[in-house]
């Protein structure tokens, strides 16, 4: 378990993730229950999770040097939450131990691979601007700073201001962030549902985007430097100053889609830190996301450097898709 960090960390890392650390309670069922319905589950498992931790593990397993800024509790779930972070050699010296319970995600996975997730933030709510400030040198020295929506907005705002490298903002879930922080994203990573929610936040009363492509175009028009919209089995749309392109995903049989979006973001961040272009990084990230959905769980399903990733079929990803990473 990580010790208390004191003062400002002098450690440097290619990727610094400022985000959530959870224990995941995973329940498997034949199908998701209807409102008011009781079903018999098949199994229950406790696994490490949290969007921030997932993304840190995904990047580290692919060879990136990764540091984590976050918080855990003084409870039994803390050990579960940090086990794979430690084995993946993620630097945890900037992870605080606080009196609140470790964050908990309750995940239900159905036979078709789709999942529902309820997150109880716990210690993650302690990750505020002061915690980020204590790791100011670490954040400022990173090639890539990764942020998500499972920590207080003030922490993301502070980290984006400190960052001198690239900011990857995975706005999941969609939380209220100031326009300056959103505009600092390069890229902003969202799925189609998150893109629509963010557009409604940025332009209240505006019409719901008619397509993924329209959502991306409107985010770019609003001023986001670059956008990656994840589309599950259809891959992703990438948009920046060089144009807009669809990136196809490999065709695989999904077992559990939970954490696939985090695998995508971690892989994307690792490759950006290594110097890849945004399109090159997305090209690998869709394959890593496809690898992850073939196994149960979040972090245990992620590939390591050297693992054989599924190949992308020829042809562009042009169809709409209901499943999202």
PDB file of C-alpha atoms in Angstrom:
ATOM      1  CA  UNK A   1       0.000   0.000   0.000  1.00  0.00           C
ATOM      2  CA  UNK A   2       1.380   3.443  -0.889  1.00  0.00           C
ATOM      3  CA  UNK A   3       2.836   5.502   1.892  1.00  0.00           C
ATOM      4  CA  UNK A   4       1.957   9.099   2.516  1.00  0.00           C
ATOM      5  CA  UNK A   5       3.758  11.424   0.132  1.00  0.00           C
ATOM      6  CA  UNK A   6       5.343  14.457   1.672  1.00  0.00           C
ATOM      7  CA  UNK A   7       5.880  17.745  -0.069  1.00  0.00           C
ATOM      8  CA  UNK A   8       6.286  18.025  -3.838  1.00  0.00           C
ATOM      9  CA  UNK A   9       7.386  14.929  -5.701  1.00  0.00           C
ATOM     10  CA  UNK A  10      10.573  15.306  -7.705  1.00  0.00           C
ATOM     11  CA  UNK A  11       9.800  12.185  -9.744  1.00  0.00           C
ATOM     12  CA  UNK A  12       9.362  12.578 -13.496  1.00  0.00           C
ATOM     13  CA  UNK A  13       7.095  10.389 -15.610  1.00  0.00           C
ATOM     14  CA  UNK A  14       6.042  10.174 -19.229  1.00  0.00           C
ATOM     15  CA  UNK A  15       2.402   9.867 -18.162  1.00  0.00           C
ATOM     16  CA  UNK A  16       0.852  11.298 -15.001  1.00  0.00           C
ATOM     17  CA  UNK A  17      -2.719  10.254 -14.240  1.00  0.00           C
ATOM     18  CA  UNK A  18      -4.656  12.496 -11.876  1.00  0.00           C
ATOM     19  CA  UNK A  19      -7.732  10.468 -11.108  1.00  0.00           C
ATOM     20  CA  UNK A  20      -9.819   7.934  -9.284  1.00  0.00           C
ATOM     21  CA  UNK A  21      -8.806   4.687  -7.606  1.00  0.00           C
ATOM     22  CA  UNK A  22     -11.563   2.197  -6.778  1.00  0.00           C
ATOM     23  CA  UNK A  23     -12.275  -1.338  -5.793  1.00  0.00           C
ATOM     24  CA  UNK A  24     -14.693  -2.910  -8.276  1.00  0.00           C
ATOM     25  CA  UNK A  25     -17.457  -5.201  -7.060  1.00  0.00           C
ATOM     26  CA  UNK A  26     -18.328  -7.147 -10.212  1.00  0.00           C
ATOM     27  CA  UNK A  27     -21.604  -9.096 -10.362  1.00  0.00           C
ATOM     28  CA  UNK A  28     -22.370 -11.319 -13.368  1.00  0.00           C
ATOM     29  CA  UNK A  29     -25.957 -11.925 -14.520  1.00  0.00           C
ATOM     30  CA  UNK A  30     -27.675 -13.462 -17.537  1.00  0.00           C
ATOM     31  CA  UNK A  31     -29.247 -10.083 -18.345  1.00  0.00           C
ATOM     32  CA  UNK A  32     -29.706  -6.717 -16.674  1.00  0.00           C
ATOM     33  CA  UNK A  33     -32.787  -6.446 -14.429  1.00  0.00           C
ATOM     34  CA  UNK A  34     -35.724  -4.240 -15.297  1.00  0.00           C
ATOM     35  CA  UNK A  35     -36.663  -1.477 -12.818  1.00  0.00           C
ATOM     36  CA  UNK A  36     -38.163  -3.102  -9.747  1.00  0.00           C
ATOM     37  CA  UNK A  37     -37.111  -6.602 -10.813  1.00  0.00           C
ATOM     38  CA  UNK A  38     -35.054  -9.031  -8.715  1.00  0.00           C
ATOM     39  CA  UNK A  39     -32.662 -11.404 -10.490  1.00  0.00           C
ATOM     40  CA  UNK A  40     -30.357 -14.126  -9.229  1.00  0.00           C
ATOM     41  CA  UNK A  41     -26.731 -13.300  -9.959  1.00  0.00           C
ATOM     42  CA  UNK A  42     -24.140 -15.839 -11.014  1.00  0.00           C
ATOM     43  CA  UNK A  43     -21.000 -14.595  -9.273  1.00  0.00           C
ATOM     44  CA  UNK A  44     -19.427 -11.705  -7.398  1.00  0.00           C
ATOM     45  CA  UNK A  45     -15.769 -10.715  -7.534  1.00  0.00           C
ATOM     46  CA  UNK A  46     -13.710  -7.892  -6.028  1.00  0.00           C
ATOM     47  CA  UNK A  47     -11.169  -6.395  -8.440  1.00  0.00           C
ATOM     48  CA  UNK A  48      -9.088  -3.204  -8.677  1.00  0.00           C
ATOM     49  CA  UNK A  49     -10.635  -0.392 -10.688  1.00  0.00           C
ATOM     50  CA  UNK A  50     -11.390   3.314 -10.966  1.00  0.00           C
ATOM     51  CA  UNK A  51     -11.071   5.179 -14.241  1.00  0.00           C
ATOM     52  CA  UNK A  52      -7.815   6.849 -13.226  1.00  0.00           C
ATOM     53  CA  UNK A  53      -6.215   3.653 -11.961  1.00  0.00           C
ATOM     54  CA  UNK A  54      -7.452   1.701 -14.984  1.00  0.00           C
ATOM     55  CA  UNK A  55      -5.902   4.204 -17.368  1.00  0.00           C
ATOM     56  CA  UNK A  56      -2.638   4.251 -15.408  1.00  0.00           C
ATOM     57  CA  UNK A  57      -2.415   0.445 -15.479  1.00  0.00           C
ATOM     58  CA  UNK A  58      -3.243   0.270 -19.197  1.00  0.00           C
ATOM     59  CA  UNK A  59      -0.486   2.759 -20.031  1.00  0.00           C
ATOM     60  CA  UNK A  60       2.085   1.139 -17.726  1.00  0.00           C
ATOM     61  CA  UNK A  61       1.466  -2.390 -19.032  1.00  0.00           C
ATOM     62  CA  UNK A  62       2.266  -1.111 -22.523  1.00  0.00           C
ATOM     63  CA  UNK A  63       5.646   0.162 -21.337  1.00  0.00           C
ATOM     64  CA  UNK A  64       4.964   3.776 -20.386  1.00  0.00           C
ATOM     65  CA  UNK A  65       6.514   5.330 -17.284  1.00  0.00           C
ATOM     66  CA  UNK A  66       3.424   6.221 -15.244  1.00  0.00           C
ATOM     67  CA  UNK A  67       2.748   8.070 -11.990  1.00  0.00           C
ATOM     68  CA  UNK A  68      -0.597   8.289 -10.208  1.00  0.00           C
ATOM     69  CA  UNK A  69      -2.022  11.203  -8.229  1.00  0.00           C
ATOM     70  CA  UNK A  70      -5.049  10.133  -6.197  1.00  0.00           C
ATOM     71  CA  UNK A  71      -6.348   8.908  -2.835  1.00  0.00           C
ATOM     72  CA  UNK A  72      -7.383   5.685  -1.099  1.00  0.00           C
ATOM     73  CA  UNK A  73      -8.880   4.917   2.315  1.00  0.00           C
ATOM     74  CA  UNK A  74      -7.577   3.059   5.353  1.00  0.00           C
ATOM     75  CA  UNK A  75      -9.792   0.053   4.677  1.00  0.00           C
ATOM     76  CA  UNK A  76      -9.487  -3.444   3.249  1.00  0.00           C
ATOM     77  CA  UNK A  77     -10.582  -2.258  -0.189  1.00  0.00           C
ATOM     78  CA  UNK A  78      -7.429  -0.118  -0.467  1.00  0.00           C
ATOM     79  CA  UNK A  79      -5.267  -3.196  -0.918  1.00  0.00           C
ATOM     80  CA  UNK A  80      -7.555  -4.548  -3.629  1.00  0.00           C
ATOM     81  CA  UNK A  81      -7.597  -1.177  -5.376  1.00  0.00           C
ATOM     82  CA  UNK A  82      -3.801  -0.848  -5.614  1.00  0.00           C
ATOM     83  CA  UNK A  83      -2.661  -4.421  -6.267  1.00  0.00           C
ATOM     84  CA  UNK A  84      -2.302  -4.208 -10.051  1.00  0.00           C
ATOM     85  CA  UNK A  85      -1.087  -0.602  -9.946  1.00  0.00           C
ATOM     86  CA  UNK A  86       1.814  -1.865  -7.845  1.00  0.00           C
ATOM     87  CA  UNK A  87       2.531  -4.921  -9.999  1.00  0.00           C
ATOM     88  CA  UNK A  88       2.485  -2.724 -13.122  1.00  0.00           C
ATOM     89  CA  UNK A  89       5.174  -0.501 -11.534  1.00  0.00           C
ATOM     90  CA  UNK A  90       3.011   2.623 -11.442  1.00  0.00           C
ATOM     91  CA  UNK A  91       4.601   5.227  -9.149  1.00  0.00           C
ATOM     92  CA  UNK A  92       2.191   5.617  -6.207  1.00  0.00           C
ATOM     93  CA  UNK A  93       4.208   8.093  -4.146  1.00  0.00           C
ATOM     94  CA  UNK A  94       1.608  10.797  -4.859  1.00  0.00           C
ATOM     95  CA  UNK A  95      -1.348   8.654  -3.773  1.00  0.00           C
ATOM     96  CA  UNK A  96      -2.653   9.896  -0.413  1.00  0.00           C
ATOM     97  CA  UNK A  97      -4.207   7.717   2.288  1.00  0.00           C
ATOM     98  CA  UNK A  98      -7.230   9.467   3.837  1.00  0.00           C
ATOM     99  CA  UNK A  99      -9.896   8.676   6.418  1.00  0.00           C
ATOM    100  CA  UNK A 100     -12.715   8.234   3.882  1.00  0.00           C
ATOM    101  CA  UNK A 101     -13.362   4.715   2.544  1.00  0.00           C
ATOM    102  CA  UNK A 102     -11.684   3.689  -0.685  1.00  0.00           C
ATOM    103  CA  UNK A 103     -13.835   4.399  -3.754  1.00  0.00           C
ATOM    104  CA  UNK A 104     -16.160   1.584  -4.772  1.00  0.00           C
ATOM    105  CA  UNK A 105     -17.726   0.744  -8.138  1.00  0.00           C
ATOM    106  CA  UNK A 106     -20.628  -1.700  -8.274  1.00  0.00           C
ATOM    107  CA  UNK A 107     -20.573  -3.269 -11.748  1.00  0.00           C
ATOM    108  CA  UNK A 108     -23.153  -5.612 -13.243  1.00  0.00           C
ATOM    109  CA  UNK A 109     -22.087  -7.545 -16.352  1.00  0.00           C
ATOM    110  CA  UNK A 110     -24.622  -9.390 -18.521  1.00  0.00           C
ATOM    111  CA  UNK A 111     -24.057 -12.305 -20.884  1.00  0.00           C
ATOM    112  CA  UNK A 112     -23.940  -9.973 -23.896  1.00  0.00           C
ATOM    113  CA  UNK A 113     -20.912  -8.195 -22.417  1.00  0.00           C
ATOM    114  CA  UNK A 114     -22.746  -4.958 -21.655  1.00  0.00           C
ATOM    115  CA  UNK A 115     -22.431  -3.490 -18.163  1.00  0.00           C
ATOM    116  CA  UNK A 116     -23.968  -1.044 -15.739  1.00  0.00           C
ATOM    117  CA  UNK A 117     -21.817   0.795 -13.197  1.00  0.00           C
ATOM    118  CA  UNK A 118     -22.603   2.718 -10.010  1.00  0.00           C
ATOM    119  CA  UNK A 119     -19.633   4.568  -8.501  1.00  0.00           C
ATOM    120  CA  UNK A 120     -19.377   5.618  -4.841  1.00  0.00           C
ATOM    121  CA  UNK A 121     -16.479   8.132  -4.820  1.00  0.00           C
ATOM    122  CA  UNK A 122     -15.278   7.745  -1.219  1.00  0.00           C
ATOM    123  CA  UNK A 123     -11.626   8.772  -0.918  1.00  0.00           C
ATOM    124  CA  UNK A 124     -11.619  10.068  -4.485  1.00  0.00           C
ATOM    125  CA  UNK A 125     -13.519  13.112  -3.264  1.00  0.00           C
ATOM    126  CA  UNK A 126     -10.382  14.092  -1.328  1.00  0.00           C
ATOM    127  CA  UNK A 127      -8.434  14.552  -4.571  1.00  0.00           C
ATOM    128  CA  UNK A 128      -8.695  18.338  -4.694  1.00  0.00           C
ATOM    129  CA  UNK A 129      -6.576  21.226  -5.923  1.00  0.00           C
ATOM    130  CA  UNK A 130      -4.355  21.022  -2.819  1.00  0.00           C
ATOM    131  CA  UNK A 131      -3.518  17.372  -3.494  1.00  0.00           C
ATOM    132  CA  UNK A 132      -2.574  18.278  -7.062  1.00  0.00           C
ATOM    133  CA  UNK A 133      -0.504  21.226  -5.863  1.00  0.00           C
ATOM    134  CA  UNK A 134       1.541  18.903  -3.637  1.00  0.00           C
ATOM    135  CA  UNK A 135       2.578  17.084  -6.838  1.00  0.00           C
ATOM    136  CA  UNK A 136       3.039  20.226  -8.930  1.00  0.00           C
ATOM    137  CA  UNK A 137       6.500  19.335 -10.229  1.00  0.00           C
ATOM    138  CA  UNK A 138       5.350  15.838 -11.163  1.00  0.00           C
ATOM    139  CA  UNK A 139       2.371  17.155 -13.139  1.00  0.00           C
ATOM    140  CA  UNK A 140       4.335  19.953 -14.777  1.00  0.00           C
ATOM    141  CA  UNK A 141       7.110  17.558 -15.816  1.00  0.00           C
ATOM    142  CA  UNK A 142       4.859  15.006 -17.527  1.00  0.00           C
ATOM    143  CA  UNK A 143       4.764  14.520 -21.275  1.00  0.00           C
ATOM    144  CA  UNK A 144       1.064  13.617 -20.922  1.00  0.00           C
ATOM    145  CA  UNK A 145      -1.341  14.437 -18.079  1.00  0.00           C
ATOM    146  CA  UNK A 146      -4.495  12.300 -18.014  1.00  0.00           C
ATOM    147  CA  UNK A 147      -7.715  13.522 -16.378  1.00  0.00           C
ATOM    148  CA  UNK A 148     -11.229  12.058 -16.008  1.00  0.00           C
ATOM    149  CA  UNK A 149     -14.580  12.919 -14.432  1.00  0.00           C
ATOM    150  CA  UNK A 150     -14.416  10.703 -11.311  1.00  0.00           C
ATOM    151  CA  UNK A 151     -12.551  13.257  -9.187  1.00  0.00           C
ATOM    152  CA  UNK A 152     -13.583  16.776  -8.105  1.00  0.00           C
ATOM    153  CA  UNK A 153     -13.469  19.302 -10.920  1.00  0.00           C
ATOM    154  CA  UNK A 154     -11.063  21.512  -8.959  1.00  0.00           C
ATOM    155  CA  UNK A 155      -8.354  18.858  -9.226  1.00  0.00           C
ATOM    156  CA  UNK A 156      -8.691  18.629 -12.993  1.00  0.00           C
ATOM    157  CA  UNK A 157      -8.652  22.403 -13.316  1.00  0.00           C
ATOM    158  CA  UNK A 158      -5.493  22.636 -11.198  1.00  0.00           C
ATOM    159  CA  UNK A 159      -3.753  19.831 -13.101  1.00  0.00           C
ATOM    160  CA  UNK A 160      -4.610  21.319 -16.497  1.00  0.00           C
ATOM    161  CA  UNK A 161      -3.158  24.668 -15.398  1.00  0.00           C
ATOM    162  CA  UNK A 162       0.054  23.060 -14.145  1.00  0.00           C
ATOM    163  CA  UNK A 163       0.551  20.845 -17.207  1.00  0.00           C
ATOM    164  CA  UNK A 164       3.255  21.852 -19.653  1.00  0.00           C
ATOM    165  CA  UNK A 165       2.832  18.694 -21.720  1.00  0.00           C
ATOM    166  CA  UNK A 166      -0.221  17.295 -23.455  1.00  0.00           C
ATOM    167  CA  UNK A 167      -3.530  17.087 -21.541  1.00  0.00           C
ATOM    168  CA  UNK A 168      -5.737  14.070 -22.277  1.00  0.00           C
ATOM    169  CA  UNK A 169      -9.182  14.795 -20.835  1.00  0.00           C
ATOM    170  CA  UNK A 170     -11.512  11.807 -20.714  1.00  0.00           C
ATOM    171  CA  UNK A 171     -14.683  13.544 -19.600  1.00  0.00           C
ATOM    172  CA  UNK A 172     -16.342  10.447 -18.182  1.00  0.00           C
ATOM    173  CA  UNK A 173     -18.591  10.929 -16.424  1.00  0.00           C
ATOM    174  CA  UNK A 174     -19.418  14.405 -17.746  1.00  0.00           C
ATOM    175  CA  UNK A 175     -18.923  16.919 -14.941  1.00  0.00           C
ATOM    176  CA  UNK A 176     -19.054  20.710 -14.887  1.00  0.00           C
ATOM    177  CA  UNK A 177     -15.660  22.057 -15.987  1.00  0.00           C
ATOM    178  CA  UNK A 178     -14.699  25.581 -16.922  1.00  0.00           C
ATOM    179  CA  UNK A 179     -14.269  26.291 -20.652  1.00  0.00           C
ATOM    180  CA  UNK A 180     -10.527  26.954 -20.285  1.00  0.00           C
ATOM    181  CA  UNK A 181      -9.900  23.453 -18.936  1.00  0.00           C
ATOM    182  CA  UNK A 182     -11.985  21.822 -21.661  1.00  0.00           C
ATOM    183  CA  UNK A 183     -10.214  23.847 -24.336  1.00  0.00           C
ATOM    184  CA  UNK A 184      -6.846  22.695 -22.943  1.00  0.00           C
ATOM    185  CA  UNK A 185      -7.670  19.086 -23.827  1.00  0.00           C
ATOM    186  CA  UNK A 186      -5.533  17.674 -26.641  1.00  0.00           C
ATOM    187  CA  UNK A 187      -7.414  15.440 -27.088  1.00  0.00           C
ATOM    188  CA  UNK A 188     -10.798  15.477 -25.405  1.00  0.00           C
ATOM    189  CA  UNK A 189     -11.906  11.823 -25.294  1.00  0.00           C
ATOM    190  CA  UNK A 190     -15.654  11.114 -25.050  1.00  0.00           C
ATOM    191  CA  UNK A 191     -18.172   8.591 -26.350  1.00  0.00           C
ATOM    192  CA  UNK A 192     -21.282   9.738 -28.230  1.00  0.00           C
ATOM    193  CA  UNK A 193     -23.428   9.998 -25.084  1.00  0.00           C
ATOM    194  CA  UNK A 194     -20.787  12.038 -23.256  1.00  0.00           C
ATOM    195  CA  UNK A 195     -20.287  14.256 -26.322  1.00  0.00           C
ATOM    196  CA  UNK A 196     -24.011  15.079 -26.399  1.00  0.00           C
ATOM    197  CA  UNK A 197     -24.075  15.817 -22.660  1.00  0.00           C
ATOM    198  CA  UNK A 198     -21.035  18.061 -22.945  1.00  0.00           C
ATOM    199  CA  UNK A 199     -22.517  19.961 -25.893  1.00  0.00           C
ATOM    200  CA  UNK A 200     -25.700  20.509 -23.877  1.00  0.00           C
ATOM    201  CA  UNK A 201     -23.537  21.881 -21.067  1.00  0.00           C
ATOM    202  CA  UNK A 202     -21.569  24.162 -23.376  1.00  0.00           C
ATOM    203  CA  UNK A 203     -24.581  25.365 -25.352  1.00  0.00           C
ATOM    204  CA  UNK A 204     -27.780  24.981 -23.296  1.00  0.00           C
ATOM    205  CA  UNK A 205     -30.854  24.586 -25.468  1.00  0.00           C
ATOM    206  CA  UNK A 206     -28.911  23.553 -28.568  1.00  0.00           C
ATOM    207  CA  UNK A 207     -30.246  20.678 -30.651  1.00  0.00           C
ATOM    208  CA  UNK A 208     -28.991  17.173 -29.879  1.00  0.00           C
ATOM    209  CA  UNK A 209     -26.320  16.172 -32.422  1.00  0.00           C
ATOM    210  CA  UNK A 210     -27.780  14.032 -35.212  1.00  0.00           C
ATOM    211  CA  UNK A 211     -24.666  11.882 -35.584  1.00  0.00           C
ATOM    212  CA  UNK A 212     -21.264  11.179 -34.082  1.00  0.00           C
ATOM    213  CA  UNK A 213     -19.637  13.191 -36.855  1.00  0.00           C
ATOM    214  CA  UNK A 214     -21.822  16.199 -36.081  1.00  0.00           C
ATOM    215  CA  UNK A 215     -21.008  15.963 -32.371  1.00  0.00           C
ATOM    216  CA  UNK A 216     -17.282  15.978 -33.143  1.00  0.00           C
ATOM    217  CA  UNK A 217     -17.626  18.891 -35.554  1.00  0.00           C
ATOM    218  CA  UNK A 218     -19.554  20.952 -33.016  1.00  0.00           C
ATOM    219  CA  UNK A 219     -16.973  20.314 -30.290  1.00  0.00           C
ATOM    220  CA  UNK A 220     -14.235  21.426 -32.654  1.00  0.00           C
ATOM    221  CA  UNK A 221     -16.246  24.521 -33.620  1.00  0.00           C
ATOM    222  CA  UNK A 222     -16.656  25.329 -29.952  1.00  0.00           C
ATOM    223  CA  UNK A 223     -12.867  25.466 -29.615  1.00  0.00           C
ATOM    224  CA  UNK A 224     -11.640  22.041 -28.455  1.00  0.00           C
ATOM    225  CA  UNK A 225      -8.142  21.566 -29.884  1.00  0.00           C
ATOM    226  CA  UNK A 226      -8.627  17.908 -30.772  1.00  0.00           C
ATOM    227  CA  UNK A 227     -11.406  15.382 -30.207  1.00  0.00           C
ATOM    228  CA  UNK A 228     -11.425  11.583 -30.068  1.00  0.00           C
ATOM    229  CA  UNK A 229     -14.936  10.152 -30.010  1.00  0.00           C
ATOM    230  CA  UNK A 230     -14.987   6.460 -29.087  1.00  0.00           C
ATOM    231  CA  UNK A 231     -17.590   4.286 -30.815  1.00  0.00           C
ATOM    232  CA  UNK A 232     -17.199   0.856 -29.275  1.00  0.00           C
ATOM    233  CA  UNK A 233     -17.042  -1.843 -31.935  1.00  0.00           C
ATOM    234  CA  UNK A 234     -16.822   0.799 -34.659  1.00  0.00           C
ATOM    235  CA  UNK A 235     -13.589   2.307 -33.366  1.00  0.00           C
ATOM    236  CA  UNK A 236     -13.281   6.062 -33.080  1.00  0.00           C
ATOM    237  CA  UNK A 237     -13.512   9.401 -34.845  1.00  0.00           C
ATOM    238  CA  UNK A 238     -10.446  11.656 -34.632  1.00  0.00           C
ATOM    239  CA  UNK A 239     -10.653  15.374 -35.336  1.00  0.00           C
ATOM    240  CA  UNK A 240      -7.999  18.068 -35.107  1.00  0.00           C
ATOM    241  CA  UNK A 241      -6.403  20.777 -37.244  1.00  0.00           C
ATOM    242  CA  UNK A 242      -5.428  18.106 -39.806  1.00  0.00           C
ATOM    243  CA  UNK A 243      -9.053  17.093 -40.427  1.00  0.00           C
ATOM    244  CA  UNK A 244     -11.500  14.420 -39.320  1.00  0.00           C
ATOM    245  CA  UNK A 245     -10.960  10.687 -39.787  1.00  0.00           C
ATOM    246  CA  UNK A 246     -12.691   7.457 -38.783  1.00  0.00           C
ATOM    247  CA  UNK A 247     -10.470   4.776 -37.259  1.00  0.00           C
ATOM    248  CA  UNK A 248     -11.855   1.231 -37.480  1.00  0.00           C
ATOM    249  CA  UNK A 249     -11.789  -1.299 -34.643  1.00  0.00           C
ATOM    250  CA  UNK A 250     -11.012  -5.018 -34.835  1.00  0.00           C
ATOM    251  CA  UNK A 251     -14.002  -7.357 -34.847  1.00  0.00           C
ATOM    252  CA  UNK A 252     -14.010  -9.458 -31.656  1.00  0.00           C
ATOM    253  CA  UNK A 253     -16.481 -11.303 -29.449  1.00  0.00           C
ATOM    254  CA  UNK A 254     -17.136  -9.124 -26.387  1.00  0.00           C
ATOM    255  CA  UNK A 255     -17.199 -10.850 -23.010  1.00  0.00           C
ATOM    256  CA  UNK A 256     -17.123  -7.774 -20.744  1.00  0.00           C
ATOM    257  CA  UNK A 257     -16.992  -4.184 -21.990  1.00  0.00           C
ATOM    258  CA  UNK A 258     -16.303  -2.627 -18.572  1.00  0.00           C
ATOM    259  CA  UNK A 259     -13.007  -0.763 -18.569  1.00  0.00           C
ATOM    260  CA  UNK A 260     -12.556  -0.928 -22.345  1.00  0.00           C
ATOM    261  CA  UNK A 261     -12.764   2.845 -22.645  1.00  0.00           C
ATOM    262  CA  UNK A 262     -10.082   3.179 -19.963  1.00  0.00           C
ATOM    263  CA  UNK A 263      -7.858   0.683 -21.786  1.00  0.00           C
ATOM    264  CA  UNK A 264      -8.293   2.874 -24.868  1.00  0.00           C
ATOM    265  CA  UNK A 265      -7.357   6.079 -23.001  1.00  0.00           C
ATOM    266  CA  UNK A 266      -4.363   4.451 -21.297  1.00  0.00           C
ATOM    267  CA  UNK A 267      -3.013   3.118 -24.590  1.00  0.00           C
ATOM    268  CA  UNK A 268      -3.641   6.455 -26.302  1.00  0.00           C
ATOM    269  CA  UNK A 269      -1.765   8.312 -23.563  1.00  0.00           C
ATOM    270  CA  UNK A 270       1.148   5.864 -23.584  1.00  0.00           C
ATOM    271  CA  UNK A 271       1.640   6.260 -27.322  1.00  0.00           C
ATOM    272  CA  UNK A 272       1.297  10.057 -27.236  1.00  0.00           C
ATOM    273  CA  UNK A 273       3.962  10.155 -24.509  1.00  0.00           C
ATOM    274  CA  UNK A 274       6.174   8.004 -26.753  1.00  0.00           C
ATOM    275  CA  UNK A 275       5.862  10.541 -29.577  1.00  0.00           C
ATOM    276  CA  UNK A 276       3.177   9.013 -31.804  1.00  0.00           C
ATOM    277  CA  UNK A 277       0.809  11.243 -33.729  1.00  0.00           C
ATOM    278  CA  UNK A 278      -2.776  11.386 -32.518  1.00  0.00           C
ATOM    279  CA  UNK A 279      -3.962   9.128 -35.343  1.00  0.00           C
ATOM    280  CA  UNK A 280      -1.187   6.614 -34.733  1.00  0.00           C
ATOM    281  CA  UNK A 281      -2.045   6.555 -31.024  1.00  0.00           C
ATOM    282  CA  UNK A 282      -5.755   6.049 -31.720  1.00  0.00           C
ATOM    283  CA  UNK A 283      -4.910   3.266 -34.164  1.00  0.00           C
ATOM    284  CA  UNK A 284      -3.254   1.306 -31.358  1.00  0.00           C
ATOM    285  CA  UNK A 285      -5.840   2.313 -28.755  1.00  0.00           C
ATOM    286  CA  UNK A 286      -8.772   0.767 -30.657  1.00  0.00           C
ATOM    287  CA  UNK A 287      -6.877  -2.533 -30.800  1.00  0.00           C
ATOM    288  CA  UNK A 288      -6.121  -2.397 -27.069  1.00  0.00           C
ATOM    289  CA  UNK A 289      -9.782  -1.673 -26.320  1.00  0.00           C
ATOM    290  CA  UNK A 290     -10.812  -4.631 -28.474  1.00  0.00           C
ATOM    291  CA  UNK A 291      -8.313  -6.859 -26.648  1.00  0.00           C
ATOM    292  CA  UNK A 292      -9.763  -5.802 -23.280  1.00  0.00           C
ATOM    293  CA  UNK A 293     -13.401  -6.658 -24.036  1.00  0.00           C
ATOM    294  CA  UNK A 294     -12.488 -10.291 -24.718  1.00  0.00           C
ATOM    295  CA  UNK A 295     -11.834 -11.018 -21.005  1.00  0.00           C
ATOM    296  CA  UNK A 296     -13.772 -10.293 -17.802  1.00  0.00           C
ATOM    297  CA  UNK A 297     -12.869  -7.433 -15.488  1.00  0.00           C
ATOM    298  CA  UNK A 298     -11.122  -4.142 -16.109  1.00  0.00           C
ATOM    299  CA  UNK A 299      -7.405  -4.091 -15.240  1.00  0.00           C
ATOM    300  CA  UNK A 300      -6.954  -7.909 -15.430  1.00  0.00           C
ATOM    301  CA  UNK A 301      -8.155  -7.797 -19.058  1.00  0.00           C
ATOM    302  CA  UNK A 302      -5.542  -5.301 -20.289  1.00  0.00           C
ATOM    303  CA  UNK A 303      -2.700  -6.337 -22.620  1.00  0.00           C
ATOM    304  CA  UNK A 304       0.986  -6.141 -21.828  1.00  0.00           C
ATOM    305  CA  UNK A 305       3.685  -4.995 -24.225  1.00  0.00           C
ATOM    306  CA  UNK A 306       4.335  -7.921 -26.535  1.00  0.00           C
ATOM    307  CA  UNK A 307       0.831  -9.393 -26.335  1.00  0.00           C
ATOM    308  CA  UNK A 308      -0.738 -10.060 -29.722  1.00  0.00           C
ATOM    309  CA  UNK A 309      -3.497  -7.526 -30.323  1.00  0.00           C
ATOM    310  CA  UNK A 310      -6.489  -8.175 -32.598  1.00  0.00           C
ATOM    311  CA  UNK A 311      -6.059  -6.852 -36.120  1.00  0.00           C
ATOM    312  CA  UNK A 312      -8.270  -4.211 -37.690  1.00  0.00           C
ATOM    313  CA  UNK A 313     -10.365  -5.299 -40.634  1.00  0.00           C
ATOM    314  CA  UNK A 314      -9.895  -3.393 -43.862  1.00  0.00           C
ATOM    315  CA  UNK A 315     -12.312  -0.611 -44.665  1.00  0.00           C
ATOM    316  CA  UNK A 316     -13.424   2.500 -42.742  1.00  0.00           C
ATOM    317  CA  UNK A 317     -15.672   2.527 -39.703  1.00  0.00           C
ATOM    318  CA  UNK A 318     -18.704   4.271 -41.146  1.00  0.00           C
ATOM    319  CA  UNK A 319     -21.779   2.855 -39.419  1.00  0.00           C
ATOM    320  CA  UNK A 320     -23.422   4.085 -36.256  1.00  0.00           C
ATOM    321  CA  UNK A 321     -23.111   1.749 -33.277  1.00  0.00           C
ATOM    322  CA  UNK A 322     -24.940   1.507 -29.958  1.00  0.00           C
ATOM    323  CA  UNK A 323     -22.049  -0.015 -28.012  1.00  0.00           C
ATOM    324  CA  UNK A 324     -19.526   2.516 -26.763  1.00  0.00           C
ATOM    325  CA  UNK A 325     -16.140   2.274 -25.111  1.00  0.00           C
TER     326      UNK A 325
END
